[in-house]
JSON list of C-alpha atoms in Angstrom, two decimals:
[
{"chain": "A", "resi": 1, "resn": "UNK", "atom": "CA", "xyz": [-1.05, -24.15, 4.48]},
{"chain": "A", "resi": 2, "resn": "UNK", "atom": "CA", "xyz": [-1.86, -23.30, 7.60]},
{"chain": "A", "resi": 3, "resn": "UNK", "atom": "CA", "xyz": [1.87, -22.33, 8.52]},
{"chain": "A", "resi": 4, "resn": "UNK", "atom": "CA", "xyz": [3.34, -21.02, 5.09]},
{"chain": "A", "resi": 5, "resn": "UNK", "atom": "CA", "xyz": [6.80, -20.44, 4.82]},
{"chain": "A", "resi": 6, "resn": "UNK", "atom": "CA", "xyz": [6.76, -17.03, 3.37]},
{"chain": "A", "resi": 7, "resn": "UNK", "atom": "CA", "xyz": [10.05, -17.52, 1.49]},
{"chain": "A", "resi": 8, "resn": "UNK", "atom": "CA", "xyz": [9.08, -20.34, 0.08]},
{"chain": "A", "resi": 9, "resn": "UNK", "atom": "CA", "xyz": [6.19, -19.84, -2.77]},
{"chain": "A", "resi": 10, "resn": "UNK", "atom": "CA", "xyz": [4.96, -23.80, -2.22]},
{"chain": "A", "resi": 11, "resn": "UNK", "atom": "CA", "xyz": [3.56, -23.46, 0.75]},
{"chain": "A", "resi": 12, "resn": "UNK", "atom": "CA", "xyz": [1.53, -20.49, -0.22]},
{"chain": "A", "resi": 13, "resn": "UNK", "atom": "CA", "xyz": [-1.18, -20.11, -2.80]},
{"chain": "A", "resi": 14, "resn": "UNK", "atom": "CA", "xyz": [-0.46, -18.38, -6.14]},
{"chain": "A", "resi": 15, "resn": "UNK", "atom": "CA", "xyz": [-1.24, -16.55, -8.41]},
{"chain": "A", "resi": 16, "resn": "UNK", "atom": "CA", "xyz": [-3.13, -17.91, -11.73]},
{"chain": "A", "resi": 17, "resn": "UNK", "atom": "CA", "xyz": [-2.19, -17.68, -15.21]},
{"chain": "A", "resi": 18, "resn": "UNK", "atom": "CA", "xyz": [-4.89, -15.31, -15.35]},
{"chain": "A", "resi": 19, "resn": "UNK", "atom": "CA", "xyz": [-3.83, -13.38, -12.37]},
{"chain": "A", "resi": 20, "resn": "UNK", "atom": "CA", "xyz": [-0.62, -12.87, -13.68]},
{"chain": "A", "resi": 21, "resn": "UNK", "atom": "CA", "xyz": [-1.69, -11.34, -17.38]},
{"chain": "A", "resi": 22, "resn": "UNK", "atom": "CA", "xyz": [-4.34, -9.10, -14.89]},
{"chain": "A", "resi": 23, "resn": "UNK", "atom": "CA", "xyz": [-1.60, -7.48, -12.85]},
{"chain": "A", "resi": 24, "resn": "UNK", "atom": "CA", "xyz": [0.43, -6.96, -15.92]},
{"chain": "A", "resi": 25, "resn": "UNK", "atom": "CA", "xyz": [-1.89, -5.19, -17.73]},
{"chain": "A", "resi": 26, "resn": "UNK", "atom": "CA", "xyz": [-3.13, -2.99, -14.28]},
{"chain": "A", "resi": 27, "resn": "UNK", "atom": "CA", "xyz": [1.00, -1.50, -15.03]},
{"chain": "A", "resi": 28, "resn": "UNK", "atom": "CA", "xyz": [0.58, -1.24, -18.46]},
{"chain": "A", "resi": 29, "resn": "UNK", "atom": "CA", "xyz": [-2.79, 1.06, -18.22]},
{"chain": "A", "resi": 30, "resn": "UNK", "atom": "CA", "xyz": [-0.56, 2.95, -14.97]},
{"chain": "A", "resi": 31, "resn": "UNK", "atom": "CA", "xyz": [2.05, 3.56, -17.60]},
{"chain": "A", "resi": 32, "resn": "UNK", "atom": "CA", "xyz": [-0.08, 4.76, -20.25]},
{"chain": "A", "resi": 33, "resn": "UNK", "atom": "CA", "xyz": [-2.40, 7.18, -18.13]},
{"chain": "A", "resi": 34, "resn": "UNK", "atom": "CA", "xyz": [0.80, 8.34, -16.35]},
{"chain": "A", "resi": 35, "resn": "UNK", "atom": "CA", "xyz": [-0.41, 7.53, -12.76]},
{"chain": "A", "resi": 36, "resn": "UNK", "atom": "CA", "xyz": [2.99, 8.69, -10.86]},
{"chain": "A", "resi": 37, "resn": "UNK", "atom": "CA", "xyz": [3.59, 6.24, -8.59]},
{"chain": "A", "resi": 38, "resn": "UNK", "atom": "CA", "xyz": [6.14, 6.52, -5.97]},
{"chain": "A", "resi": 39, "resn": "UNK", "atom": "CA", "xyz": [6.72, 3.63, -3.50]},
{"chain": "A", "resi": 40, "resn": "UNK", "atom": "CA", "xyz": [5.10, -0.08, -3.43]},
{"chain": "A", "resi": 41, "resn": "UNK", "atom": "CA", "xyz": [4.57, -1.62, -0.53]},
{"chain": "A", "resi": 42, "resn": "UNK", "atom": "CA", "xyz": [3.25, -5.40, -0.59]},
{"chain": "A", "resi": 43, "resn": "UNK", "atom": "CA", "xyz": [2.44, -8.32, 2.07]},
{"chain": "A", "resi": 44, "resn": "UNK", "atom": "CA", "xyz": [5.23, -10.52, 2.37]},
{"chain": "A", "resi": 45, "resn": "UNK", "atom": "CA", "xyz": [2.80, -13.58, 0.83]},
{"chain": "A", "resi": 46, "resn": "UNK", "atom": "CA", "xyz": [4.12, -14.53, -2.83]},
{"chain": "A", "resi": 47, "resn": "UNK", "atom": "CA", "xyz": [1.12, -13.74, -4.28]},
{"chain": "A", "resi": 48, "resn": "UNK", "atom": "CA", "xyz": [0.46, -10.14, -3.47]},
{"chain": "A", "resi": 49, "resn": "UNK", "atom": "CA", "xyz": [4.17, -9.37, -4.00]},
{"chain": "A", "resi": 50, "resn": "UNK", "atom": "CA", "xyz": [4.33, -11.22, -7.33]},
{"chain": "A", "resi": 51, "resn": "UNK", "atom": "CA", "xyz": [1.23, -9.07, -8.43]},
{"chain": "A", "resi": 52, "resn": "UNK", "atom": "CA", "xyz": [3.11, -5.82, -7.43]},
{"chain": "A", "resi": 53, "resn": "UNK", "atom": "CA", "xyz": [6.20, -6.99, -9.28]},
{"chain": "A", "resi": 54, "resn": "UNK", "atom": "CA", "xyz": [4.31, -7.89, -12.33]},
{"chain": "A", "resi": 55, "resn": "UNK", "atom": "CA", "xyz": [2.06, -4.69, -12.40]},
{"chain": "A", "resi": 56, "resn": "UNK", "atom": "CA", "xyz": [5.01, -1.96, -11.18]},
{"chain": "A", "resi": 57, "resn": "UNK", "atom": "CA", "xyz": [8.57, -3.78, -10.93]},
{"chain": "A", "resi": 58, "resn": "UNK", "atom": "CA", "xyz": [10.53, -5.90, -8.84]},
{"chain": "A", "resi": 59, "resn": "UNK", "atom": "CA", "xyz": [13.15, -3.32, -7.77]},
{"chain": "A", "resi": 60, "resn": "UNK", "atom": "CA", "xyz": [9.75, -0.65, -6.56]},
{"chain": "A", "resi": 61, "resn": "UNK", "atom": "CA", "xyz": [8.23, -3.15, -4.10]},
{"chain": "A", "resi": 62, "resn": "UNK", "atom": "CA", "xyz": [8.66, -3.31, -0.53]},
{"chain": "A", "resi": 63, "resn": "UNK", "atom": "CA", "xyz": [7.48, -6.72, 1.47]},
{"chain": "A", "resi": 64, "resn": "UNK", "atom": "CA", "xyz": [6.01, -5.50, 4.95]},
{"chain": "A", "resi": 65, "resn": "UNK", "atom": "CA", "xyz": [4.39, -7.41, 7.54]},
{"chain": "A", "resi": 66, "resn": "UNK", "atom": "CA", "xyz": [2.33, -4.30, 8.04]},
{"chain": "A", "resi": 67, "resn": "UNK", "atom": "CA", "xyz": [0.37, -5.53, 5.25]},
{"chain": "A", "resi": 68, "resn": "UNK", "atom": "CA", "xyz": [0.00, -9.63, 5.93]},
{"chain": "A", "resi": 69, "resn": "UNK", "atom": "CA", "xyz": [-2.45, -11.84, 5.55]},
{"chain": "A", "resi": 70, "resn": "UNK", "atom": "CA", "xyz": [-4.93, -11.84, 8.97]},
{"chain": "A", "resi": 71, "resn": "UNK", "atom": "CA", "xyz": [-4.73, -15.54, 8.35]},
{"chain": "A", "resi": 72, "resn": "UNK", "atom": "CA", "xyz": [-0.93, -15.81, 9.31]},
{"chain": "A", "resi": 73, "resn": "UNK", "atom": "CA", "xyz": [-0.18, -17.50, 12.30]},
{"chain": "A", "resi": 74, "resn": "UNK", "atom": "CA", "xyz": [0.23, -15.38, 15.28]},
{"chain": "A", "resi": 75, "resn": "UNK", "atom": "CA", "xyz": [-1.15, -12.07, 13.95]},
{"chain": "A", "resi": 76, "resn": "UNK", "atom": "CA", "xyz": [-3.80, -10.16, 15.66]},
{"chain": "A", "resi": 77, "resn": "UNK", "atom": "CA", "xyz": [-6.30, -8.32, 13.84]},
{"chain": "A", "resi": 78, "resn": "UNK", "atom": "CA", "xyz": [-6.67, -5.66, 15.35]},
{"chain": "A", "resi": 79, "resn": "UNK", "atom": "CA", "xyz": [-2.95, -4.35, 14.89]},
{"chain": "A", "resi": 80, "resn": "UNK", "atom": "CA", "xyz": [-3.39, -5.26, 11.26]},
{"chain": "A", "resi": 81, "resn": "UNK", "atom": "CA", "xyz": [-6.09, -3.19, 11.00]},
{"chain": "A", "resi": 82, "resn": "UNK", "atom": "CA", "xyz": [-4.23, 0.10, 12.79]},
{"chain": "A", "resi": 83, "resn": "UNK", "atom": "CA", "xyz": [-1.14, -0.79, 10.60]},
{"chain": "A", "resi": 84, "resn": "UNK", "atom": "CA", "xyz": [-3.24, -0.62, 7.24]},
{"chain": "A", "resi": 85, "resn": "UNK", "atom": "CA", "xyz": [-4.84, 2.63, 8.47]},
{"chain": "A", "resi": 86, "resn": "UNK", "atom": "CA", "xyz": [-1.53, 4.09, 9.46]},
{"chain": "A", "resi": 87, "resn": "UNK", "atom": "CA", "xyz": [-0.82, 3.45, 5.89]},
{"chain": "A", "resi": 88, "resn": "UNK", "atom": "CA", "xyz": [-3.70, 4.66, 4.37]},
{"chain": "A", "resi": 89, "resn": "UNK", "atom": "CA", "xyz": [-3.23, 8.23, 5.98]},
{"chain": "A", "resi": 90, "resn": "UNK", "atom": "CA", "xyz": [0.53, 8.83, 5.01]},
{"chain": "A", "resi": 91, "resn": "UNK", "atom": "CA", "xyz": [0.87, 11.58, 2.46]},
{"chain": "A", "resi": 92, "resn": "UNK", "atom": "CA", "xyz": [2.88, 9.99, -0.31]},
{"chain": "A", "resi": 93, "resn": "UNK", "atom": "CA", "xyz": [5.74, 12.12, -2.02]},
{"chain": "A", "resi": 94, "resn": "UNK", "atom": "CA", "xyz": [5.15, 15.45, -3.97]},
{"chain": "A", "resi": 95, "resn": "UNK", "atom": "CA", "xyz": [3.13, 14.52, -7.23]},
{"chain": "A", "resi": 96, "resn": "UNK", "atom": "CA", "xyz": [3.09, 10.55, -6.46]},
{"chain": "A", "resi": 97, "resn": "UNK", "atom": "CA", "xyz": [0.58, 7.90, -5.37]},
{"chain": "A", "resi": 98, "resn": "UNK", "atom": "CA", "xyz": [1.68, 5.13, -2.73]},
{"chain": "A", "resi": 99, "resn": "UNK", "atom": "CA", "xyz": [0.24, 1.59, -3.70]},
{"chain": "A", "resi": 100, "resn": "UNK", "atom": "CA", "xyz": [-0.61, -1.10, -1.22]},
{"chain": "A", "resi": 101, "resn": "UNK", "atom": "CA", "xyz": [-1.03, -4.45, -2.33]},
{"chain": "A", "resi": 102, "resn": "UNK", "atom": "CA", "xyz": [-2.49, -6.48, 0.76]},
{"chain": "A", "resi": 103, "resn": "UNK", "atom": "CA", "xyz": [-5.80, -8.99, 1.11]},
{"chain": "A", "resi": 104, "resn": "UNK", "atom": "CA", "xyz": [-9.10, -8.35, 1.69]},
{"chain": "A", "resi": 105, "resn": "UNK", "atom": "CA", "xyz": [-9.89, -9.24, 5.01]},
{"chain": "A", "resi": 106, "resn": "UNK", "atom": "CA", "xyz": [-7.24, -6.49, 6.01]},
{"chain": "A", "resi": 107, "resn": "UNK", "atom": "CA", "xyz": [-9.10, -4.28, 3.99]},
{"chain": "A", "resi": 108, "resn": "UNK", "atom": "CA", "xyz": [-12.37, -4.96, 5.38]},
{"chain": "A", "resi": 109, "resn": "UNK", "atom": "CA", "xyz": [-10.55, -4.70, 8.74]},
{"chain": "A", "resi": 110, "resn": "UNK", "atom": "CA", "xyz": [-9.55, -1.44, 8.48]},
{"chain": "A", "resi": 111, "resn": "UNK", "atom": "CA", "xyz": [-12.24, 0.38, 6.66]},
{"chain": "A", "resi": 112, "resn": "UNK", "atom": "CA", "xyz": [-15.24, -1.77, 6.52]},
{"chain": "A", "resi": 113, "resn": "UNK", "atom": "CA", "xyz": [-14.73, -2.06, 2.72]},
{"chain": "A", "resi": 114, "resn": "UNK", "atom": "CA", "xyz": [-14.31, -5.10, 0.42]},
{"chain": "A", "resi": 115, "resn": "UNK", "atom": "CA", "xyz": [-12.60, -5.62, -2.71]},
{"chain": "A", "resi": 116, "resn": "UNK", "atom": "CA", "xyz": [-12.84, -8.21, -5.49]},
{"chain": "A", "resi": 117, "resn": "UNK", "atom": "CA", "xyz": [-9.79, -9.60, -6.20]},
{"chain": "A", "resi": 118, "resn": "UNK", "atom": "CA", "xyz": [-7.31, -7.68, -8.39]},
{"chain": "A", "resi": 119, "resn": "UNK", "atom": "CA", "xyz": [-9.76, -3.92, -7.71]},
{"chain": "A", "resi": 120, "resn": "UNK", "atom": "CA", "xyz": [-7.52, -1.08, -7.05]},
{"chain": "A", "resi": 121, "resn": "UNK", "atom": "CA", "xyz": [-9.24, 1.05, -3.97]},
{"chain": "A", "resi": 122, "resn": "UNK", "atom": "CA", "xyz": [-8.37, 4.86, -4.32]},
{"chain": "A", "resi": 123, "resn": "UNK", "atom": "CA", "xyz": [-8.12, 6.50, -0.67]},
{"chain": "A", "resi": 124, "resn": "UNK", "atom": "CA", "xyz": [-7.62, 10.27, -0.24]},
{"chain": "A", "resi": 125, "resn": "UNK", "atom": "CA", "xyz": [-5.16, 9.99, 2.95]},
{"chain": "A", "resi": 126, "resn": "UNK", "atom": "CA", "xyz": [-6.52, 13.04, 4.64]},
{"chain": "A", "resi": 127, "resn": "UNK", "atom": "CA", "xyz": [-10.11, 12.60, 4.29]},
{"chain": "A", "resi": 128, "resn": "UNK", "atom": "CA", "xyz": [-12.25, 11.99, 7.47]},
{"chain": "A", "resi": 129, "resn": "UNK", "atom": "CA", "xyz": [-12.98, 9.02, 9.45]},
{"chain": "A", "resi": 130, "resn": "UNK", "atom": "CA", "xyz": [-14.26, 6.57, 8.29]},
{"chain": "A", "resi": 131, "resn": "UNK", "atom": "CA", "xyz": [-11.65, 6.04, 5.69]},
{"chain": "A", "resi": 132, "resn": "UNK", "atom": "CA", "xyz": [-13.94, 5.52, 2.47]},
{"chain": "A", "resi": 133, "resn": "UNK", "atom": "CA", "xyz": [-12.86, 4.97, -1.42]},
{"chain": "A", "resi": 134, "resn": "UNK", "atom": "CA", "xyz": [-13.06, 7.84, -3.86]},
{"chain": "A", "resi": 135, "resn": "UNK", "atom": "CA", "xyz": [-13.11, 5.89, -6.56]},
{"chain": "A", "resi": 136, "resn": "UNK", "atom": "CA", "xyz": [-12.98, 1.75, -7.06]},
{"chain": "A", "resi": 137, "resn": "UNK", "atom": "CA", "xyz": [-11.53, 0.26, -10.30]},
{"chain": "A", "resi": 138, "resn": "UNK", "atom": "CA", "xyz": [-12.05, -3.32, -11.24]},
{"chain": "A", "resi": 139, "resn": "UNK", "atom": "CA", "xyz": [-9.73, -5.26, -12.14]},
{"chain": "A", "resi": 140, "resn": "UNK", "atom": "CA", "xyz": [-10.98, -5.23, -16.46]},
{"chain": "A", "resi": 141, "resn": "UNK", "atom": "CA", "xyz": [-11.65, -1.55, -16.41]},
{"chain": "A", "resi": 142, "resn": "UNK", "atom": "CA", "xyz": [-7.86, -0.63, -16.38]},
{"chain": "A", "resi": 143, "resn": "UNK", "atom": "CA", "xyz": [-8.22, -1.79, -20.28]},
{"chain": "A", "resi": 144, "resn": "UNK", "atom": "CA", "xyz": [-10.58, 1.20, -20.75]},
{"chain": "A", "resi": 145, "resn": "UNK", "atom": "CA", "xyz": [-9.28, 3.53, -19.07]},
{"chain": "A", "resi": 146, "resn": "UNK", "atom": "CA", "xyz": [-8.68, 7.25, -20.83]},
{"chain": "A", "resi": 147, "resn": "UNK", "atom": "CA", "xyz": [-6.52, 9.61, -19.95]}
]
């Protein structure tokens, strides 16, 4: 839809069956290795919030525009991009990680990098520009994962 209603799930699209066991299981393997994570911040689409819900809990996520869909009406790139950066380079809390669940083209806006859908990005927030991964895990290597 090419002016979704972000409160309503409808006009949006979803997430699959499939999409739904995947972000569940990327919380369980965060459980089991520990990972401390402190806040959750999503895009206001249904779909990336749902995935945060599902992987880390409803009550943990935060909707921001900061982190919407390029593709929504009346946004300009550009400010997504510095908004996503912003984020990036925020120190989370003492002995936590901060998780951003956004879309691609943001990410590609903001650091050049892409990401297959449902691959967790790892950024070091005070490494030097450009911003660039430390470490990239797909989506099925969560199941594998050792502690």
């Amino acid at each position: 839809d090419p002016s979704p209603d972000l409160s309503d799930p409808r006009t949006q699209r979803t997430l699959s069956p499939a999409g739904r066991t995947q972000a569940g299981e990327i919380g369980q393997a965060v459980r089991r290795l520990r990972i401390p994570i402190g806040q959750v911040f999503a895009s206001p689409y249904h779909r990336t919030r749902e995935t945060a819900e599902l992987a880390f809990g409803k009550e943990r996520v935060r909707a921001t525009r900061d982190l919407i869909s390029e593709g929504y009406p009346g946004t300009d790139d550009d400010a997504l991009a510095r908004s996503l950066r912003r984020l990036l380079r925020q120190r989370p809390g003492a002995g936590t990680n901060t998780v951003l669940v956004s879309h691609g083209f943001n990410l590609a806006g903001a650091t050049g990098q892409s990401a297959a859908e449902g691959e967790a990005l790892i950024f070091d927030p005070g490494s030097r520009d450009p911003l660039e991964p430390i470490a990239r895990i797909g989506a099925d290597e969560w199941r594998t994962l050792r502690g």
